Structure formats: structure tokens, C-alpha cells
Amino acid sequence: MSTAPTPPRQHRYRRRADMPLLGGIRPPIALLLVLLLAVAAITALAVGGLRVDDTPQAVRESHQYAAEDTAASLRAGLRESATDLRRAAARYENAPAEPAAVLTALGQAYRKWRGTAVVRPDTGRLLAARGETVPLAGLDLTKVTDTAPAPVLVPSAAGTRLLTFALVATKADGRALLVASDNLRLPGIATRKEQTIQVLDAAGAVLDTTGAELTAEGDRKVVTTAREHAARQRPAPGETASGSLTGTPDGKGLRRVAGWAAVAAPGGHDQAAPLGLTVVSTSTVDGKPGNLRHPMLGLAAAGALLALALLLAWYLNRSLQRPLLALFLESRRLTRGDRPTDPVRGPEHGEPARIARALEELRRQLLDPARPPAAAPARRRRPGTALPLALCAVLVLGWSGPLLFLGGNDPTVRVPGQVVTGQRDRTDTAADRVRQALNEGYADLRSLAPSLTDASVGKAENLLRDTLAEHDRYRSLYVLGADGAVLAHAGESPHRTGPEALGPSGVLLLNSSGKEPRVAARAALTAAPADAEAEGAQEAKGPVLVGEFKTDFLSGLLVRPGLGRVWLVDDRQRVLAANEGYSSFGDLPDGRARKILADAKKSAAADVLRDGGDPALLAAAPLGGNGSVAKLGWSVVTAHPVAWLHLDQNRADRRAVLAGMLGLAAAALCLGWLYIAVGLPLRRLAASAEALAAGDRRTVLYPVHHDEVGAVARSLELIRQELVRADLAERAVRRTPTAPTATATAASTR
């Protein structure tokens, strides 16, 4: 009794249920739809939900960076002051001198302290003094043994003074305490008229201030809050305790913005750690919000991606999934022998169409085993399944491409004035840092020079080696005689010797070309007169001490976060050092910097330049001040692309670029999955099916995966086996003789 056939519609759905849920063509299509919908939601929230800030992050960061730069300059000054005093005292370790002579030599070498004194630590008796009275009242110096005390802040009639200590050997009183007094002052940098920079002690007392005076109670409260934040903050290792905050707006929409930074170095193991100093930079901002180039960009892009995701899912279902499932059902029908006389109905394009035509030919061969195999189709390259996948990729790229090319190079992006002036002030601070470092290096040589005047070669080289080990700014130290010959040296070989190496004392550039600029300081071994009006005024008549600075040391002075590209240029606008890669004695990479340098002849200048390339915030500041450095005509130039600033428009552009990258990543993942898991196996299976229809009965078809393509491959293998059995049966029939022929053969034999 035969079983009634299953209705076609039920049969089709039952066969579809046999397909795996985690393999085949359906998971990547579903995942593509889910990922694109997620990217659309992210775009709508991250880009479309962005709101302009009345105090852009770039404005807050400008104050934070200003405080960090000032704190770094103060920290370097404190460390340099302690090092210079300790090294000056070390000169008398093996040759004790009178206390007055110690102070005289110290005053000739360094002119940085307001007052100096030599006291006996056990009794507190003053042995010698020079300059302003050193406030020693209230200090307990009896516990000083073999280590000098850390710097301290003490009150005096003239204000708070910073006292730095070192142990020095004297003739009559043995080891005494050398004390240097100075006021803790901020670096000599310019600030905009509404900005205030203050340095506060651990109790919140103002030690020094520059800029506008804070009179309102709310302004002072913001400063107090910033100092409290700095005291509570515990930065991660290697980070500086710094930050920013904004006050509440007043009735006119104005609010106070503050940035703070602790003077102590990360880890707190330096001269500034016991002082608990904090630098606070504040100013009033108008609360003018930023602007967005395309306010509705996020929502429009999200809506477009939503429609595109649905379109791609529908298209892939129609062009790939449904034809492949139909091909699977037709192949299963042939293997089960259902309706063998019905022709194979399949798609008309791509690899499924090639397999369907091969199945139709195989169906006819199954019905008529004597039918000769069809001729193999001509081999030619066809796009097949790659065409719809490429079309989908192009559509996703058409959505992501415009987002990827968004950037901060639009001339309409408004840069707040506080950011421009902040870049100018930070550039001025960088120039002051370089000037101070070069002057300190020259002062080191002047301090060391008297010790080398009558020293032997061995002793001179020992002093040079000790100085080289103590300071990381020098690459080499050497003494040149009156004829320019090297008398003693430590470190690398001297760059220039001979009579042409002699000249006035001061900071100079030894070469004008080459792989690396050689910046050096030169000091005569004869002590300078105490009443000299200007450094470097005297011509070197005898031996000179030369110290060549490391190029990495100069480049390290230019490294500051958020400042962009920084260059140190000479009077001919050639690059001497930079915070990134540069060409020695080459031109500035940004030619627009010449315009800023022309405006910064006497003071720092900054401007946003939008012509000749992407908009950039450029600033320049000369190495002014006093001393030989000012006569060099060098400058510091900074360039900060507008696209790097933390403005509302740049933030929107970065989020849009991220959304575009996520869309491309989702498409590449899912479409690549489809091509590898379905497209390539389907192409190989189409070639095997055509070969089978052309008479290849020996090649076994192995299903690679348990999916739709694997199911079709199993069906083709079953058909191949059936055809092989049919061929064997036909050959057996041909070899078996008929009955009459057998009788006649037997009769003839008899």
C-alpha cells in the first residue's frame, strides 16, 4: 500500500527545517542586519545626540596645560637651584675656604638668589652673609648631620622665602650649612588680561601671582576648590596630579574656568614634594557655545543606515539565500526520487544556476541511462555570488565613505579666543624653559671654571667627569688652551678645536650644517668681575671651558602634552630641535610659520591660519630675557592642527568617523564570512556538478560543511553513485548473451 505524497508546500517547509541554524547562509545575513542596526543606533546616539558645550573641553584643557607647564618650570627651577647650590659647595670638599670667599664665588657664578649665608648648624651662629637677610629664625638646624635639609618655605618681613640648603667645608668651622634664599616666583611669561596664574602652598596661601587680580568671592572659591582637588588627587604612576573645573555661571552667562597642577613630580621624590605647592590657572569665559557644522548629521546618517540594513537583508535573501534553498530542495527531490519526470527549476544567474542546469542534465541521465553525457560548458570567469556581495559592499561604502572623510579642516570651525591665547602663552612658556635651561648650563660652567684654573690635568678631568655625571644636559665637557688645543675633556670628543673655537663667553652654535646641531656654552677659566653688566661681554683671552649640550636634552624641553608640533629655530628660521622627527638645519615643515615668526619678533604671537593647508593654530615666541641666549635670536614655534583640538565640531567628526569605521567593519566581517563560507564552496561545487554532468563518475564529492552547500554536495554524491550503479548494470546486460544465441552455439559444438 503506497503512502500518499506530501503536499508540495508542506514538503518544502519540512525540508527547510532540516537545515542547521548556526551554519550556512542565514547566520551571516542575520548578523549583518543586527550589526548594521546597532551601528545605526550608535550613530544616532553618539553623533545625533551630541550637544554643544558652553565651555568647550579645549578651553578647560588650555588652563590645565598652562598650570602643568608652569608647575614643570617651577619644579625644574627648584631642582636646578638645589643642584647648583650643592655642586657649588662640593668645590670646597677637599679645599676648605673662608665662608665669605664661598659666598663671593657663589655670587659671581650665580645671580639667582636674593640672599646667601653660611651658618654653623650646631649653634646657629652666622659665619657670613651676602645680599638680602636670610630668614633663619624659627628653624631647628641642630639635627643637621651629614645630609642637607630639604628646601623649606619660611615667612619673612619681605614675604615668603624659599630656603635651599647644602653642606660646605670651611677652614675654621669645619662643615657648615650653606643657605640660599629666594622668593618663589612664577616663570616670566605673558598671560592674557583676564587670566590669573597663582602658586599656592599646602595651606592655600598665595606665594606668587601673575595676571588679573582675583577680587570676587566666587573666583577665590574656584581657586580654593582647585587646590583641594589637587591635594586629594592620587594620580597613577607616571602621571601628573592635574585637572580642570568650571564654576557656576553668573547672571551675565560668565563663568570661571580653572586648571590646576601639583608642582611635585609624579611619585613625589623630588625637591618640590615636601613643599606641597599647587599652580592654579583661572580665567573668565563668556559661555559662548561651540558650533556644529551639520547638526542633523547623526540622525540623518542613522536613518539612512537603517534603511540600508533592511535593503541589504532583503537583497541578500532574494539573491542568495532563496536560490540556494531552492537548489537544495531540488537536489533533495532528485535523490529521493520524488517526481522524477518534473524538470529541475532553479535560479537563472550565478553558481546556483550552473548547478541547477547540471542537475537537470543529471535528471535526464537518471531517466535514460543510455543517454550520453552532455558536453562540458566552456570555462569562463563569471562573477557569480561575488557580484551581489560586491554590490552590498559598495552600498555600505557609499554610506561610510562620507563619514570617514569628515575632519577638522573646515574653515568654519570656530576656535575660541581662550584657546588661541593659551597656545601663545604655552609657547612663551616653552621658550622660557629653553632659555632658562641654556642660561643654567652657562651658569654651571661659570661656577666650575674657577676650580679648573690652576688644577692639574687629572684633577680637571675628574671635575669634568663628576659634572657630566651630575647633569644630563651635556654630551661633552672640555677645556681648550690659549691656542685652542684640548687640555682636558670628559664625554664625547669635542666638535671644534683650534683657535677658531675660542671666543666670547656665552651660549653659541658651533656648526651651521651637518647631521646634528651642536649647541654649546663657553666660559673663560678666569673668574668674571663681580660688577659685570652683561654676560658674555668679555673676550676669552686664555683657556676656556666648553660644554656641548645634548640634542635630546633640547628636544626634551619641547615635549609637552597638547602643544602639537614644537620646533626650536635659529635666527635664520632653521630647525635646531623639535619634539618629533625633524631635519637638522632644515626649513620649518609648515611654511605658514614664517608669518607667525614675523609677528613674534619681540613678544609671543599666535593665530589660526586656514590658508595653504588644513587649518592650524600656530604660535611663536622668542628666547628673550637677559644674557647671551637673548642675543642668539632663536625662537620656539608651535603648530597645533585645529582637527586635534577638543572642540564640539571635532568631537562630532571623530564620532562620525568611528561610526563609518564600524559600518565598514560590520560589512567586511559578514560579507567576507558569506564569501568564504558560501561563495567559494558554491563555486567549487558548481564546477564539480558540471564535471559530473559531463561524464566524470570517478570524482567523489565531499561535503565540507553541514549547511546548504554541503547538503547539495551530498545530493550530488548520491546522484553520482546512482549513475555509477546504472552504468554498471548496463554493462552487465551488454555482457550477458541471449537464450537463442546460447542454443545455437551448443548445437554447433556437437
XYZ file of C-alpha atoms in Angstrom:
750
model
C 0.000 0.000 0.000
C 1.596 3.297 -1.098
C 1.764 6.342 1.110
C 0.045 9.487 -0.105
C 2.576 12.088 -1.294
C 3.249 15.103 0.900
C 1.734 18.320 -0.424
C 4.402 20.455 -2.093
C 4.160 23.419 0.320
C 4.412 21.236 3.430
C 7.227 19.259 1.813
C 9.204 22.431 1.155
C 8.890 23.763 4.702
C 9.778 20.399 6.190
C 12.947 20.274 4.123
C 13.901 23.781 5.207
C 13.598 22.724 8.808
C 16.374 20.192 8.176
C 18.900 22.989 7.630
C 21.255 23.940 10.521
C 20.595 27.160 12.385
C 24.235 28.020 13.199
C 25.763 27.374 9.772
C 25.148 28.136 6.164
C 23.949 31.311 4.585
C 21.428 32.554 7.115
C 23.658 33.437 10.150
C 25.914 35.957 8.336
C 22.922 37.681 6.759
C 21.167 37.901 10.113
C 24.360 39.100 11.817
C 24.856 41.771 9.145
C 21.367 43.070 9.795
C 21.902 43.112 13.568
C 25.308 44.820 13.361
C 24.160 47.495 10.940
C 21.148 48.232 13.138
C 23.499 48.519 16.131
C 25.778 50.907 14.199
C 22.723 52.958 13.251
C 21.749 53.194 16.922
C 25.300 54.180 17.890
C 25.334 56.837 15.183
C 22.050 58.258 16.348
C 23.146 58.406 19.988
C 26.823 59.350 19.636
C 26.613 61.738 16.694
C 22.985 62.780 16.576
C 22.763 63.095 20.351
C 25.818 65.369 20.647
C 25.106 68.733 22.204
C 27.324 71.784 22.070
C 29.150 72.705 25.257
C 29.085 76.259 26.559
C 32.629 75.675 27.840
C 34.445 73.517 25.280
C 36.910 70.962 26.550
C 39.695 72.732 24.652
C 39.167 75.833 26.819
C 39.339 73.807 30.032
C 42.399 71.935 28.803
C 44.181 75.183 27.933
C 44.095 76.124 31.625
C 45.096 72.647 32.737
C 48.055 72.642 30.358
C 49.028 76.163 31.437
C 49.088 75.009 35.056
C 51.093 71.887 34.131
C 53.660 73.902 32.179
C 54.079 76.404 34.986
C 54.390 73.603 37.537
C 57.023 71.891 35.389
C 59.018 75.137 35.167
C 58.807 75.635 38.926
C 59.816 72.047 39.558
C 62.791 72.347 37.213
C 63.811 75.617 38.884
C 63.684 74.097 42.362
C 65.696 71.087 41.278
C 68.236 73.235 39.446
C 68.622 75.593 42.391
C 69.292 72.730 44.802
C 71.706 71.062 42.368
C 73.636 74.259 41.703
C 73.979 75.057 45.404
C 75.097 71.521 46.238
C 77.602 71.429 43.373
C 79.000 74.867 44.264
C 79.508 73.653 47.828
C 81.157 70.450 46.613
C 84.029 72.532 45.179
C 85.334 73.069 48.710
C 85.075 69.456 49.855
C 88.848 68.898 49.537
C 89.877 72.566 49.703
C 88.019 74.350 52.539
C 87.695 78.128 52.173
C 86.599 81.073 54.241
C 82.784 81.499 54.433
C 82.972 84.973 52.886
C 85.014 83.635 49.966
C 82.458 80.895 49.421
C 79.640 83.433 49.149
C 81.695 85.704 46.884
C 82.434 82.900 44.430
C 78.809 81.795 44.571
C 77.607 85.293 43.766
C 79.979 85.599 40.821
C 78.825 82.322 39.279
C 75.092 82.570 40.007
C 72.904 85.646 40.253
C 69.678 83.845 41.025
C 69.431 84.119 44.836
C 68.339 87.177 46.775
C 70.481 86.315 49.780
C 73.020 83.717 50.851
C 74.514 82.811 54.210
C 76.851 80.323 55.881
C 75.865 79.196 59.403
C 77.036 76.627 61.907
C 74.237 74.071 62.210
C 75.050 73.057 65.796
C 74.981 76.566 67.268
C 73.135 78.542 64.591
C 75.930 81.134 64.552
C 76.071 83.190 61.347
C 79.517 82.897 59.752
C 78.985 85.034 56.639
C 76.116 86.641 54.733
C 75.618 88.265 51.373
C 72.651 90.092 49.850
C 69.219 90.077 51.490
C 68.949 88.882 55.068
C 68.241 85.166 55.148
C 65.275 84.440 57.480
C 66.626 81.688 59.722
C 64.558 82.426 62.811
C 62.453 79.505 63.923
C 64.456 76.873 62.029
C 65.889 73.966 64.019
C 69.234 73.270 62.364
C 70.772 71.248 65.221
C 69.655 67.953 63.683
C 71.663 68.517 60.518
C 74.411 65.890 60.343
C 75.652 64.557 57.024
C 72.660 65.435 54.875
C 71.410 68.882 53.955
C 67.756 69.605 54.805
C 65.128 69.696 52.121
C 64.022 73.133 50.853
C 61.502 74.897 53.076
C 59.222 77.917 52.857
C 59.571 80.421 55.686
C 57.799 83.742 56.301
C 59.757 86.978 56.468
C 59.139 90.714 56.547
C 59.632 90.870 52.771
C 57.311 87.930 52.110
C 57.579 84.172 51.976
C 61.067 82.959 51.119
C 62.291 79.628 49.784
C 65.389 78.372 51.570
C 67.713 75.881 49.888
C 70.494 74.144 51.823
C 73.833 72.499 51.133
C 76.780 71.390 53.297
C 80.068 73.199 52.694
C 83.558 72.750 54.165
C 85.072 75.856 55.773
C 88.572 76.411 57.170
C 87.870 77.474 60.734
C 84.466 75.935 61.479
C 84.529 72.646 59.591
C 81.313 71.571 57.899
C 78.854 74.439 57.789
C 75.455 74.948 56.259
C 75.233 76.995 53.072
C 71.785 78.600 52.790
C 70.341 80.386 49.744
C 67.167 82.473 49.999
C 64.858 83.427 47.179
C 61.213 84.189 46.646
C 59.199 81.503 44.916
C 58.202 83.277 41.719
C 56.385 82.155 38.643
C 58.235 81.969 35.311
C 58.365 85.253 33.438
C 55.654 84.507 30.888
C 52.902 86.647 29.444
C 49.277 85.956 30.238
C 46.101 87.307 28.716
C 44.445 90.117 30.576
C 41.621 88.013 32.027
C 43.869 85.105 33.077
C 45.381 84.607 36.510
C 48.120 82.134 37.426
C 48.877 81.569 41.096
C 51.183 79.303 43.048
C 49.790 78.201 46.401
C 51.401 76.465 49.338
C 49.970 73.496 51.211
C 47.811 75.776 53.379
C 46.351 77.647 50.404
C 48.356 80.853 50.860
C 49.253 82.638 47.626
C 53.025 82.733 47.183
C 53.095 84.454 43.806
C 50.573 85.542 41.226
C 50.595 86.915 37.723
C 47.807 88.304 35.602
C 44.484 89.767 36.715
C 43.759 90.091 40.413
C 41.014 87.918 41.868
C 38.589 90.081 43.792
C 35.267 88.288 43.615
C 34.469 85.743 46.275
C 33.336 83.233 43.657
C 36.681 83.449 41.863
C 38.612 82.791 45.046
C 36.311 79.892 45.807
C 37.121 78.305 42.439
C 40.839 78.601 43.220
C 40.328 77.024 46.640
C 38.347 74.166 45.110
C 41.078 73.565 42.537
C 43.733 73.390 45.263
C 41.611 70.932 47.252
C 41.226 68.754 44.162
C 44.990 68.778 43.673
C 45.543 67.788 47.313
C 43.068 64.884 47.111
C 44.038 63.545 43.717
C 46.200 60.459 43.671
C 47.485 60.115 40.109
C 48.534 56.862 38.542
C 52.274 56.101 38.355
C 53.923 58.344 35.793
C 51.021 60.804 35.657
C 50.869 64.336 36.996
C 48.240 65.414 39.500
C 46.324 67.910 37.387
C 42.850 68.681 36.158
C 40.320 71.379 35.397
C 36.924 72.553 36.588
C 34.314 75.148 35.768
C 32.419 77.385 38.141
C 28.736 78.188 38.058
C 27.686 80.890 35.567
C 26.597 84.280 36.802
C 23.645 86.332 35.622
C 25.546 87.503 32.535
C 26.459 83.993 31.392
C 30.077 84.326 32.534
C 31.772 81.567 34.428
C 35.203 80.903 35.888
C 37.356 78.131 34.424
C 40.314 76.812 36.397
C 43.108 74.359 35.766
C 45.428 73.064 38.462
C 48.615 71.036 38.670
C 50.771 69.860 41.557
C 54.377 71.059 41.414
C 55.710 67.791 42.832
C 56.884 65.328 40.202
C 54.988 62.053 39.657
C 55.912 59.836 42.571
C 56.783 62.808 44.792
C 60.526 62.016 45.006
C 61.996 65.458 44.300
C 62.803 68.787 45.936
C 59.247 70.088 45.487
C 57.469 67.181 47.194
C 57.781 68.421 50.822
C 56.536 71.905 49.882
C 53.069 70.812 48.739
C 52.861 73.520 46.062
C 49.998 73.849 43.606
C 49.696 76.008 40.490
C 46.226 77.239 39.545
C 45.369 78.966 36.260
C 41.974 80.666 36.025
C 40.098 82.981 33.700
C 36.566 84.081 32.940
C 34.885 82.730 29.816
C 31.811 84.129 28.142
C 29.993 80.813 27.955
C 29.617 81.092 24.172
C 28.845 77.572 22.927
C 30.632 75.923 20.057
C 29.098 75.165 16.698
C 28.272 72.031 14.742
C 28.744 72.020 11.002
C 25.852 69.616 10.410
C 23.607 69.401 13.493
C 21.337 66.721 11.981
C 24.150 64.648 10.503
C 23.918 61.876 13.077
C 20.175 61.386 12.817
C 20.232 61.527 9.016
C 23.098 59.026 8.819
C 21.386 56.706 11.301
C 18.152 56.781 9.318
C 19.987 56.106 6.066
C 21.828 53.165 7.596
C 18.601 51.741 8.992
C 17.023 51.757 5.543
C 20.223 50.374 4.016
C 20.373 47.499 6.519
C 16.842 46.423 5.692
C 17.538 46.749 1.966
C 20.690 44.625 2.173
C 18.969 41.926 4.198
C 16.126 41.756 1.654
C 18.504 41.759 -1.301
C 20.767 39.033 0.086
C 17.741 36.947 0.927
C 16.392 37.271 -2.602
C 19.674 36.933 -4.490
C 21.494 34.302 -2.401
C 19.508 32.674 0.346
C 16.289 31.785 -1.501
C 18.039 30.485 -4.672
C 20.341 28.333 -2.579
C 17.468 26.914 -0.536
C 15.505 26.202 -3.710
C 18.532 24.450 -5.169
C 18.849 22.370 -2.015
C 15.179 21.276 -2.263
C 15.500 20.337 -5.921
C 18.630 18.293 -5.295
C 16.947 16.522 -2.384
C 13.935 15.779 -4.565
C 16.089 14.054 -7.157
C 17.868 11.909 -4.592
C 14.585 10.745 -3.104
C 13.027 10.034 -6.451
C 10.124 12.472 -5.995
C 8.528 13.474 -9.304
C 11.489 12.379 -11.441
C 9.777 13.500 -14.620
C 9.430 17.097 -13.426
C 12.229 19.308 -14.734
C 14.586 20.992 -12.264
C 13.543 24.532 -11.546
C 16.359 26.729 -10.300
C 17.701 30.249 -10.394
C 18.883 31.822 -13.616
C 22.102 33.510 -12.507
C 25.296 32.653 -10.684
C 26.597 29.391 -9.356
C 23.126 28.144 -8.278
C 22.027 28.429 -11.935
C 25.038 26.404 -13.098
C 24.301 23.725 -10.515
C 20.611 23.721 -11.475
C 21.469 23.157 -15.160
C 23.782 20.335 -14.159
C 21.022 18.795 -12.011
C 18.629 18.948 -14.949
C 21.125 17.102 -17.123
C 21.679 14.533 -14.356
C 17.907 14.055 -14.004
C 17.706 13.135 -17.684
C 20.623 10.746 -17.353
C 18.906 9.059 -14.427
C 15.757 8.566 -16.514
C 17.729 7.331 -19.537
C 20.977 5.603 -18.515
C 21.873 5.228 -22.194
C 21.816 8.993 -22.695
C 25.307 10.253 -23.493
C 26.768 12.856 -21.106
C 26.416 16.485 -22.072
C 29.402 18.397 -23.288
C 31.256 20.294 -20.603
C 30.445 24.035 -20.688
C 33.158 26.420 -21.789
C 35.257 27.697 -18.911
C 34.913 31.421 -18.406
C 35.131 33.674 -15.421
C 31.768 34.670 -14.076
C 31.157 36.925 -11.055
C 28.576 34.588 -9.563
C 27.883 35.142 -5.870
C 30.704 37.686 -5.695
C 28.583 40.175 -7.636
C 25.787 40.645 -5.056
C 28.324 40.646 -2.239
C 30.380 43.326 -4.011
C 27.231 45.347 -4.625
C 26.399 45.202 -0.917
C 29.932 46.251 -0.031
C 29.684 49.223 -2.388
C 26.407 50.296 -0.790
C 27.890 50.145 2.712
C 30.978 52.002 1.494
C 28.710 54.640 -0.010
C 27.278 55.221 3.458
C 30.573 55.014 5.384
C 32.770 56.885 2.899
C 31.406 60.387 3.521
C 31.676 59.848 7.277
C 35.283 58.668 7.019
C 36.338 61.806 5.176
C 34.911 64.172 7.760
C 37.603 66.109 9.586
C 38.505 69.361 11.230
C 39.717 71.011 8.032
C 36.537 73.007 7.562
C 37.278 76.745 7.673
C 34.039 77.411 9.510
C 35.184 75.673 12.711
C 35.407 78.389 15.342
C 38.416 78.264 17.642
C 37.733 80.059 20.964
C 39.956 83.012 21.709
C 40.987 81.467 25.025
C 42.480 78.523 23.145
C 44.458 80.795 20.815
C 45.892 82.863 23.645
C 46.525 79.698 25.652
C 48.633 78.320 22.780
C 50.546 81.592 22.671
C 51.221 81.559 26.405
C 52.290 77.920 26.397
C 54.672 78.615 23.522
C 56.078 81.513 25.539
C 56.494 79.158 28.489
C 58.345 76.651 26.298
C 60.671 79.402 25.078
C 61.282 80.497 28.664
C 62.043 76.899 29.607
C 64.668 76.619 26.851
C 66.175 79.997 27.706
C 66.369 79.124 31.383
C 67.960 75.729 30.679
C 70.637 77.232 28.429
C 71.376 80.001 30.915
C 71.593 77.465 33.730
C 74.050 75.437 31.692
C 76.171 78.512 31.117
C 75.998 79.332 34.835
C 77.220 75.809 35.613
C 80.309 76.402 33.513
C 80.992 79.766 35.137
C 80.701 78.118 38.539
C 83.057 75.309 37.550
C 85.595 77.466 35.716
C 87.458 78.856 38.782
C 88.107 75.321 40.038
C 89.858 74.460 36.779
C 92.125 77.498 36.592
C 95.106 76.022 38.444
C 94.023 72.371 38.504
C 96.155 69.587 37.091
C 95.003 67.606 34.081
C 93.939 64.630 36.194
C 92.031 66.753 38.685
C 90.425 68.779 35.898
C 89.209 65.648 34.141
C 87.829 64.290 37.414
C 85.882 67.515 37.938
C 84.595 67.385 34.375
C 83.508 63.765 34.743
C 81.727 64.496 38.024
C 79.895 67.436 36.459
C 78.989 65.376 33.399
C 77.560 62.626 35.597
C 75.614 65.089 37.719
C 73.942 66.905 34.829
C 72.240 65.141 31.950
C 72.275 68.188 29.717
C 75.865 67.856 28.461
C 77.223 65.463 25.885
C 80.808 66.602 26.492
C 82.828 68.981 28.657
C 86.345 70.060 27.739
C 88.952 72.730 28.401
C 90.684 74.476 25.492
C 94.030 76.191 25.914
C 95.010 79.589 24.614
C 95.866 78.011 21.245
C 92.636 76.017 21.088
C 94.197 72.681 21.982
C 92.276 70.292 24.241
C 93.751 70.295 27.753
C 91.167 68.076 29.433
C 87.854 66.609 28.422
C 85.071 64.261 29.535
C 82.345 62.646 27.455
C 82.288 62.659 23.673
C 85.020 64.131 21.536
C 84.959 67.915 21.102
C 83.231 69.099 17.980
C 85.536 72.045 17.315
C 89.060 72.795 18.479
C 91.788 75.181 17.461
C 91.979 78.986 17.627
C 88.589 79.366 15.920
C 86.972 77.558 18.862
C 87.892 80.408 21.189
C 85.689 83.442 21.569
C 83.399 85.351 23.889
C 81.755 83.562 26.785
C 78.112 82.637 26.439
C 75.801 80.261 24.572
C 76.607 79.650 20.915
C 76.035 77.346 17.958
C 79.204 75.514 16.936
C 78.103 74.461 13.428
C 75.793 75.683 10.704
C 75.223 72.379 8.891
C 75.531 68.666 9.444
C 73.533 65.798 10.830
C 73.021 67.350 14.233
C 73.149 70.898 15.629
C 75.884 71.417 18.223
C 74.715 73.933 20.807
C 77.316 74.773 23.448
C 78.144 77.147 26.273
C 81.590 78.662 26.682
C 83.088 80.242 29.819
C 86.554 81.668 30.470
C 88.560 79.985 33.189
C 89.311 83.386 34.743
C 86.509 84.478 37.035
C 84.242 87.211 35.717
C 84.270 90.517 37.598
C 81.550 90.812 40.192
C 80.151 94.025 38.720
C 79.933 92.801 35.121
C 76.965 94.390 33.423
C 76.303 91.744 30.811
C 77.170 88.102 30.458
C 79.376 87.234 27.564
C 80.793 90.751 27.266
C 84.386 89.682 27.874
C 86.518 88.104 25.186
C 88.272 84.872 26.172
C 91.991 85.652 26.396
C 93.135 82.381 27.882
C 91.810 78.849 28.381
C 88.055 78.365 28.127
C 85.640 75.728 29.384
C 83.173 74.461 26.780
C 80.104 72.353 27.401
C 78.199 70.900 24.453
C 74.511 70.294 25.075
C 72.769 67.082 24.093
C 70.312 67.456 21.252
C 67.948 65.099 23.082
C 68.101 67.406 26.080
C 66.978 70.386 23.999
C 64.283 68.316 22.278
C 63.068 67.056 25.657
C 62.470 70.638 26.768
C 59.970 70.992 23.919
C 57.894 67.933 24.808
C 54.628 68.983 26.416
C 51.193 67.354 26.063
C 48.604 69.152 23.983
C 51.071 71.595 22.410
C 51.262 69.950 18.978
C 54.435 70.111 16.908
C 57.172 72.201 18.534
C 60.389 73.450 16.914
C 63.384 75.415 18.149
C 64.644 77.578 15.268
C 67.631 79.870 14.906
C 67.719 83.429 13.611
C 67.578 82.100 10.009
C 64.469 80.021 10.788
C 66.342 76.720 10.563
C 65.273 73.867 12.827
C 67.681 73.076 15.673
C 65.476 70.784 17.787
C 61.905 69.508 17.858
C 59.610 67.306 19.890
C 59.166 64.972 16.894
C 61.287 63.902 13.956
C 62.927 66.744 12.086
C 65.684 67.565 9.615
C 68.631 69.367 11.195
C 69.075 72.883 9.838
C 66.074 72.302 7.609
C 63.155 74.600 6.962
C 60.030 74.504 9.055
C 57.617 71.821 7.784
C 54.738 74.308 7.903
C 55.640 77.279 5.748
C 52.894 79.361 7.338
C 55.018 79.585 10.479
C 57.071 82.348 8.848
C 54.094 84.655 9.160
C 53.865 83.962 12.885
C 57.613 84.407 13.319
C 57.374 87.804 11.659
C 54.789 88.827 14.273
C 56.828 87.397 17.169
C 59.980 89.493 16.914
C 59.669 90.967 20.420
C 56.876 89.006 22.090
C 54.880 85.831 21.594
C 52.185 85.748 18.926
C 49.556 83.222 17.853
C 46.875 82.933 15.198
C 44.676 80.404 13.401
C 45.849 80.070 9.794
C 43.483 78.424 7.343
C 45.221 79.009 4.011
C 47.824 76.753 2.464
C 46.602 73.513 4.049
C 44.488 72.229 6.879
C 43.619 74.870 9.487
C 46.238 75.025 12.211
C 46.814 77.045 15.358
C 50.357 78.424 15.123
C 52.313 80.346 17.734
C 55.861 81.618 18.114
C 57.855 83.118 20.980
C 61.428 84.464 21.014
C 64.020 83.354 23.547
C 64.112 86.790 25.133
C 65.229 87.838 28.570
C 68.774 88.734 29.539
C 72.088 87.079 28.863
C 73.792 85.625 25.852
C 70.779 83.489 24.869
C 68.729 86.560 24.023
C 71.391 87.667 21.523
C 71.088 84.463 19.511
C 67.739 85.451 18.023
C 66.287 81.977 18.462
C 62.575 81.259 18.754
C 60.180 78.464 19.629
C 57.418 77.711 17.113
C 54.379 75.517 17.739
C 51.734 74.216 15.342
C 48.564 72.562 16.600
C 46.122 71.346 13.905
C 42.595 72.551 14.516
C 41.417 68.982 13.961
C 43.323 67.937 17.113
C 41.575 70.431 19.355
C 38.831 69.136 21.612
C 36.062 71.211 20.081
C 32.436 70.235 19.601
C 32.759 70.005 15.823
C 35.913 67.892 16.014
C 34.268 65.618 18.533
C 31.292 65.163 16.222
C 33.617 64.443 13.295
C 35.580 61.849 15.261
C 32.403 60.095 16.311
C 31.136 60.155 12.745
C 34.409 58.649 11.532
C 34.100 55.969 14.207
C 30.561 55.183 13.053
C 31.771 54.888 9.467
C 34.574 52.553 10.513
C 32.145 50.401 12.499
C 29.850 50.167 9.469
C 32.717 49.088 7.245
C 33.926 46.588 9.828
C 30.460 45.041 10.119
C 30.126 44.764 6.340
C 33.629 43.336 5.922
C 33.001 40.735 8.640
C 29.648 39.484 7.417
C 30.191 39.781 3.665
C 33.594 38.166 3.997
C 32.002 35.392 6.021
C 29.436 34.885 3.266
C 32.070 34.807 0.555
C 34.331 32.337 2.394
C 31.640 30.064 3.855
C 29.192 30.120 0.920
C 30.622 31.806 -2.169
C 33.866 29.855 -2.583
C 32.411 26.390 -1.722
C 29.492 27.098 -4.047
C 31.861 27.976 -6.909
C 33.828 24.766 -6.418
C 30.604 22.761 -6.190
C 29.328 24.276 -9.449
C 32.483 23.141 -11.258
C 32.134 19.647 -9.768
C 28.442 19.433 -10.751
C 29.219 20.415 -14.347
C 32.005 17.827 -14.487
C 29.618 15.174 -13.141
C 27.009 16.055 -15.761
C 29.746 15.842 -18.431
C 30.510 12.216 -17.507
C 33.028 12.406 -14.649
C 31.941 9.485 -12.480
C 35.189 8.973 -10.596
C 35.481 12.220 -8.620
C 33.857 11.834 -5.221
C 32.007 14.913 -3.937
C 32.707 15.521 -0.259
C 30.515 17.973 1.690
C 32.829 20.374 3.541
C 30.278 21.897 5.928
C 26.912 20.867 7.253
C 24.990 23.624 5.524
C 23.048 24.264 2.332
C 26.065 23.874 0.090
C 27.077 20.703 1.905
C 23.546 19.313 1.521
C 23.630 19.931 -2.241
C 27.056 18.290 -2.382
C 25.681 15.201 -0.580
C 22.782 15.027 -3.040
C 25.178 15.232 -5.998
C 27.276 12.460 -4.480
C 24.181 10.261 -4.155
C 23.289 11.000 -7.780
C 26.859 10.123 -8.829
C 26.615 6.813 -7.020
C 23.261 6.088 -8.669
C 24.689 6.861 -12.073
C 27.667 4.596 -11.386
C 25.320 1.755 -10.443
C 23.271 2.376 -13.575
C 26.392 2.266 -15.738
C 27.486 -0.990 -14.120
C 24.074 -2.550 -14.646
C 24.046 -1.516 -18.302
C 27.487 -3.010 -18.880
C 26.410 -6.243 -17.197
C 23.412 -6.506 -19.518
C 25.612 -5.985 -22.536
C 27.987 -8.788 -21.482
C 25.165 -11.383 -20.793
C 24.238 -13.414 -24.062
C 20.590 -14.006 -25.045
C 18.915 -17.564 -24.886
C 18.681 -18.376 -28.728
C 22.265 -17.466 -29.249
C 23.310 -19.847 -26.491
C 21.357 -22.870 -28.068
C 22.847 -22.330 -31.482
C 26.285 -22.246 -30.049
C 25.744 -25.552 -28.234
C 24.456 -27.297 -31.388
C 27.391 -26.225 -33.481
C 29.694 -27.563 -30.845
C 28.152 -31.000 -31.006
